[in-house]
PDB file of C-alpha atoms in Angstrom:
ATOM      1  CA  MET A   1      -0.085  -0.174  -0.037  1.00 41.00           C
ATOM      2  CA  LEU A   2       1.422   3.262  -1.249  1.00 45.00           C
ATOM      3  CA  GLY A   3       2.660   5.572   1.793  1.00 47.00           C
ATOM      4  CA  SER A   4       2.011   2.831   4.482  1.00 50.00           C
ATOM      5  CA  ASN A   5       4.879   2.440   6.892  1.00 50.00           C
ATOM      6  CA  PRO A   6       4.842  -1.083   8.568  1.00 55.00           C
ATOM      7  CA  VAL A   7       5.223  -0.953  12.346  1.00 49.00           C
ATOM      8  CA  THR A   8       8.346  -2.637  13.708  1.00 57.00           C
ATOM      9  CA  TYR A   9       8.178  -4.961  16.251  1.00 56.00           C
ATOM     10  CA  LYS A  10       9.973  -2.543  18.964  1.00 61.00           C
ATOM     11  CA  ASP A  11       7.207   0.307  17.981  1.00 66.00           C
ATOM     12  CA  GLN A  12       4.368  -2.003  18.519  1.00 58.00           C
ATOM     13  CA  PRO A  13       2.473  -1.792  22.009  1.00 59.00           C
ATOM     14  CA  TRP A  14       3.551  -4.058  24.687  1.00 49.00           C
ATOM     15  CA  TYR A  15       0.547  -6.349  24.585  1.00 48.00           C
ATOM     16  CA  LYS A  16       1.174  -6.825  20.721  1.00 52.00           C
ATOM     17  CA  ARG A  17       4.801  -7.727  21.297  1.00 51.00           C
ATOM     18  CA  PHE A  18       3.776 -10.230  24.253  1.00 49.00           C
ATOM     19  CA  GLU A  19       1.599 -12.171  21.945  1.00 52.00           C
ATOM     20  CA  VAL A  20       4.489 -13.192  19.764  1.00 50.00           C
ATOM     21  CA  MET A  21       7.482 -12.845  22.112  1.00 48.00           C
ATOM     22  CA  GLY A  22       9.673 -15.597  21.832  1.00 55.00           C
ATOM     23  CA  GLN A  23       7.927 -17.465  19.229  1.00 82.00           C
ATOM     24  CA  THR A  24      10.203 -16.739  16.391  1.00 89.00           C
ATOM     25  CA  ALA A  25      13.457 -17.523  18.296  1.00 93.00           C
ATOM     26  CA  GLU A  26      12.001 -20.688  19.719  1.00 93.00           C
ATOM     27  CA  ALA A  27      10.475 -21.959  16.203  1.00 93.00           C
ATOM     28  CA  ALA A  28      14.254 -21.315  15.075  1.00 95.00           C
ATOM     29  CA  PHE A  29      15.599 -23.256  17.940  1.00 96.00           C
ATOM     30  CA  ASN A  30      13.231 -26.313  17.018  1.00 94.00           C
ATOM     31  CA  VAL A  31      14.662 -26.088  13.268  1.00 94.00           C
ATOM     32  CA  TRP A  32      18.123 -26.306  14.660  1.00 95.00           C
ATOM     33  CA  ALA A  33      17.252 -28.854  17.047  1.00 95.00           C
ATOM     34  CA  GLY A  34      16.175 -31.195  14.269  1.00 92.00           C
ATOM     35  CA  PRO A  35      16.959 -34.910  15.271  1.00 89.00           C
ATOM     36  CA  ARG A  36      18.279 -33.645  18.517  1.00 94.00           C
ATOM     37  CA  ILE A  37      16.305 -34.525  21.727  1.00 95.00           C
ATOM     38  CA  ILE A  38      14.990 -31.588  23.322  1.00 96.00           C
ATOM     39  CA  GLN A  39      12.493 -31.256  26.254  1.00 96.00           C
ATOM     40  CA  ARG A  40      10.508 -28.283  27.096  1.00 95.00           C
ATOM     41  CA  LEU A  41      11.319 -27.065  30.709  1.00 94.00           C
ATOM     42  CA  GLY A  42      10.634 -23.523  31.235  1.00 87.00           C
ATOM     43  CA  TYR A  43       7.487 -21.259  31.121  1.00 83.00           C
ATOM     44  CA  ASP A  44       5.649 -20.483  27.731  1.00 80.00           C
ATOM     45  CA  LYS A  45       3.800 -17.386  28.618  1.00 72.00           C
ATOM     46  CA  SER A  46       2.719 -18.638  32.107  1.00 75.00           C
ATOM     47  CA  PRO A  47      -0.963 -17.608  33.165  1.00 78.00           C
ATOM     48  CA  LEU A  48       0.378 -16.725  36.539  1.00 81.00           C
ATOM     49  CA  PRO A  49       0.192 -12.994  37.117  1.00 79.00           C
ATOM     50  CA  ARG A  50       3.220 -10.997  37.701  1.00 77.00           C
ATOM     51  CA  GLY A  51       2.505 -10.660  41.605  1.00 84.00           C
ATOM     52  CA  ALA A  52       2.409 -14.464  41.803  1.00 86.00           C
ATOM     53  CA  MET A  53       5.812 -14.897  39.848  1.00 83.00           C
ATOM     54  CA  LEU A  54       7.494 -12.317  42.071  1.00 85.00           C
ATOM     55  CA  GLN A  55       6.613 -14.393  44.986  1.00 91.00           C
ATOM     56  CA  LEU A  56       8.692 -17.334  43.696  1.00 91.00           C
ATOM     57  CA  PRO A  57      12.485 -17.362  44.286  1.00 91.00           C
ATOM     58  CA  PRO A  58      14.533 -16.263  41.218  1.00 91.00           C
ATOM     59  CA  PHE A  59      15.555 -19.852  40.217  1.00 93.00           C
ATOM     60  CA  ALA A  60      11.791 -20.440  39.745  1.00 91.00           C
ATOM     61  CA  ARG A  61      11.014 -17.394  38.022  1.00 90.00           C
ATOM     62  CA  HIS A  62      13.791 -18.134  35.465  1.00 92.00           C
ATOM     63  CA  ILE A  63      13.628 -21.766  34.511  1.00 95.00           C
ATOM     64  CA  PRO A  64      15.644 -22.585  31.304  1.00 97.00           C
ATOM     65  CA  ASP A  65      13.337 -23.185  28.323  1.00 96.00           C
ATOM     66  CA  TYR A  66      14.872 -26.458  27.375  1.00 97.00           C
ATOM     67  CA  ILE A  67      16.996 -29.366  28.066  1.00 97.00           C
ATOM     68  CA  LEU A  68      18.968 -30.527  25.037  1.00 97.00           C
ATOM     69  CA  TRP A  69      20.405 -33.896  24.739  1.00 96.00           C
ATOM     70  CA  ASP A  70      23.007 -33.879  21.839  1.00 93.00           C
ATOM     71  CA  GLU A  71      25.895 -36.467  21.223  1.00 90.00           C
ATOM     72  CA  GLY A  72      25.639 -37.738  24.608  1.00 93.00           C
ATOM     73  CA  LEU A  73      25.658 -34.620  26.698  1.00 95.00           C
ATOM     74  CA  VAL A  74      23.055 -32.945  28.488  1.00 97.00           C
ATOM     75  CA  SER A  75      22.535 -29.076  28.886  1.00 97.00           C
ATOM     76  CA  PHE A  76      20.103 -26.374  29.809  1.00 98.00           C
ATOM     77  CA  VAL A  77      19.083 -23.941  26.834  1.00 98.00           C
ATOM     78  CA  GLU A  78      17.567 -20.302  27.207  1.00 97.00           C
ATOM     79  CA  VAL A  79      16.345 -19.330  23.901  1.00 96.00           C
ATOM     80  CA  VAL A  80      16.751 -15.512  23.393  1.00 95.00           C
ATOM     81  CA  GLY A  81      15.530 -13.417  20.177  1.00 93.00           C
ATOM     82  CA  THR A  82      17.202 -10.258  18.744  1.00 92.00           C
ATOM     83  CA  ALA A  83      17.292  -8.190  15.790  1.00 89.00           C
ATOM     84  CA  ARG A  84      20.749  -7.220  16.211  1.00 91.00           C
ATOM     85  CA  ARG A  85      24.391  -8.650  16.629  1.00 93.00           C
ATOM     86  CA  GLU A  86      23.978  -8.523  20.225  1.00 94.00           C
ATOM     87  CA  PHE A  87      21.142  -9.744  22.667  1.00 94.00           C
ATOM     88  CA  LYS A  88      19.837  -8.063  25.976  1.00 93.00           C
ATOM     89  CA  VAL A  89      19.531 -10.130  29.290  1.00 93.00           C
ATOM     90  CA  ARG A  90      18.005  -8.860  32.440  1.00 92.00           C
ATOM     91  CA  SER A  91      20.117  -8.678  35.494  1.00 91.00           C
ATOM     92  CA  SER A  92      17.304 -10.743  37.601  1.00 91.00           C
ATOM     93  CA  LYS A  93      17.468 -13.535  34.783  1.00 92.00           C
ATOM     94  CA  LEU A  94      21.056 -13.867  34.930  1.00 94.00           C
ATOM     95  CA  TYR A  95      20.808 -14.185  38.675  1.00 93.00           C
ATOM     96  CA  GLY A  96      18.007 -16.695  38.488  1.00 94.00           C
ATOM     97  CA  LEU A  97      19.765 -18.739  35.905  1.00 96.00           C
ATOM     98  CA  GLU A  98      22.883 -18.976  38.148  1.00 95.00           C
ATOM     99  CA  THR A  99      21.201 -21.560  40.416  1.00 95.00           C
ATOM    100  CA  TRP A 100      20.503 -23.637  37.068  1.00 96.00           C
ATOM    101  CA  ARG A 101      24.233 -23.160  35.987  1.00 95.00           C
ATOM    102  CA  ASN A 102      25.357 -24.032  39.503  1.00 96.00           C
ATOM    103  CA  SER A 103      23.868 -27.599  39.313  1.00 96.00           C
ATOM    104  CA  GLY A 104      26.581 -29.009  37.183  1.00 96.00           C
ATOM    105  CA  VAL A 105      24.733 -28.929  34.000  1.00 97.00           C
ATOM    106  CA  PRO A 106      26.110 -26.564  31.255  1.00 97.00           C
ATOM    107  CA  LEU A 107      23.635 -23.644  30.376  1.00 98.00           C
ATOM    108  CA  ASP A 108      23.754 -21.995  27.049  1.00 97.00           C
ATOM    109  CA  PHE A 109      21.788 -19.174  25.353  1.00 97.00           C
ATOM    110  CA  PHE A 110      20.554 -19.894  21.937  1.00 97.00           C
ATOM    111  CA  VAL A 111      20.466 -16.532  20.289  1.00 96.00           C
ATOM    112  CA  PHE A 112      18.322 -16.182  17.274  1.00 95.00           C
ATOM    113  CA  ASN A 113      18.942 -13.126  15.180  1.00 94.00           C
ATOM    114  CA  SER A 114      15.676 -12.610  13.145  1.00 91.00           C
ATOM    115  CA  THR A 115      16.914 -10.148  10.804  1.00 90.00           C
ATOM    116  CA  ALA A 116      19.766 -11.838   9.527  1.00 93.00           C
ATOM    117  CA  ASP A 117      18.201 -15.411   9.845  1.00 93.00           C
ATOM    118  CA  GLU A 118      21.363 -16.541  11.933  1.00 95.00           C
ATOM    119  CA  TYR A 119      21.832 -18.159  15.305  1.00 96.00           C
ATOM    120  CA  ALA A 120      24.623 -18.482  17.891  1.00 96.00           C
ATOM    121  CA  PHE A 121      25.301 -20.381  21.117  1.00 96.00           C
ATOM    122  CA  VAL A 122      26.574 -18.385  24.064  1.00 96.00           C
ATOM    123  CA  SER A 123      27.515 -19.925  27.280  1.00 96.00           C
ATOM    124  CA  TYR A 124      26.209 -18.643  30.539  1.00 96.00           C
ATOM    125  CA  GLU A 125      29.840 -18.008  31.594  1.00 96.00           C
ATOM    126  CA  GLN A 126      30.725 -16.128  28.211  1.00 94.00           C
ATOM    127  CA  ALA A 127      27.355 -13.944  28.787  1.00 95.00           C
ATOM    128  CA  LEU A 128      28.808 -13.132  32.232  1.00 93.00           C
ATOM    129  CA  VAL A 129      32.322 -12.021  31.098  1.00 92.00           C
ATOM    130  CA  ARG A 130      30.900 -10.215  27.880  1.00 92.00           C
ATOM    131  CA  ARG A 131      28.130  -8.250  29.305  1.00 92.00           C
ATOM    132  CA  GLY A 132      27.980  -4.660  29.046  1.00 88.00           C
ATOM    133  CA  PRO A 133      27.231  -2.087  31.721  1.00 87.00           C
ATOM    134  CA  GLN A 134      23.696  -1.983  33.508  1.00 87.00           C
ATOM    135  CA  GLU A 135      21.153  -0.291  31.540  1.00 89.00           C
ATOM    136  CA  HIS A 136      17.325   0.332  32.376  1.00 89.00           C
ATOM    137  CA  PHE A 137      14.434  -0.420  30.363  1.00 80.00           C
ATOM    138  CA  TYR A 138      11.484   2.012  30.391  1.00 80.00           C
ATOM    139  CA  ASP A 139       9.947  -0.025  33.237  1.00 75.00           C
ATOM    140  CA  GLY A 140      12.782   0.102  35.266  1.00 77.00           C
ATOM    141  CA  ASN A 141      14.102  -3.405  34.928  1.00 84.00           C
ATOM    142  CA  VAL A 142      17.838  -3.595  34.737  1.00 91.00           C
ATOM    143  CA  PHE A 143      19.383  -5.391  31.639  1.00 92.00           C
ATOM    144  CA  HIS A 144      22.824  -5.878  30.124  1.00 93.00           C
ATOM    145  CA  ARG A 145      23.536  -6.190  26.327  1.00 93.00           C
ATOM    146  CA  VAL A 146      25.694  -8.963  25.489  1.00 95.00           C
ATOM    147  CA  PRO A 147      27.700  -8.772  22.017  1.00 95.00           C
ATOM    148  CA  VAL A 148      27.922 -11.854  19.769  1.00 95.00           C
ATOM    149  CA  ASP A 149      30.612 -12.284  17.402  1.00 91.00           C
ATOM    150  CA  SER A 150      30.330 -15.678  15.723  1.00 93.00           C
ATOM    151  CA  TRP A 151      26.828 -16.401  13.918  1.00 94.00           C
ATOM    152  CA  THR A 152      25.873 -19.323  11.819  1.00 95.00           C
ATOM    153  CA  ALA A 153      22.974 -19.504   9.152  1.00 94.00           C
ATOM    154  CA  LEU A 154      20.131 -21.327  10.298  1.00 91.00           C
ATOM    155  CA  PRO A 155      19.698 -24.426   8.289  1.00 84.00           C
ATOM    156  CA  ARG A 156      16.238 -24.607   6.185  1.00 74.00           C
TER     157      ARG A 156
END
């Protein structure tokens, strides 16, 4: 349509973004997983109100999205979507995921760049080392930017 400007994801109202939040990245993870064995673990848009979630300890609020079994090794995977060469992670999520990482099972972020149709794996430890200084979302939540250097095209 002549003169129409599509509304980008970041410019959509929160309720619209929440409807599709995570779906693109999780679909990409499922494509990548292919024959690997994965088990859904974390919440998928929990119906619990924010107040109920805040009553839970951090490790219960921030459960990794998947358990991955690949070539005889098990790991936890947190799926993250982005449209840049970096991803954002809330400080509270890093803190909550720490318990899972300290379990002795590796924890990785599967980062999907929807703009470039590429993915990267970033270990929890790499995210801690590479994270930038604290920044604040409009709602006051604290987050860090984590740069990603090495990307791989998503197989189709």
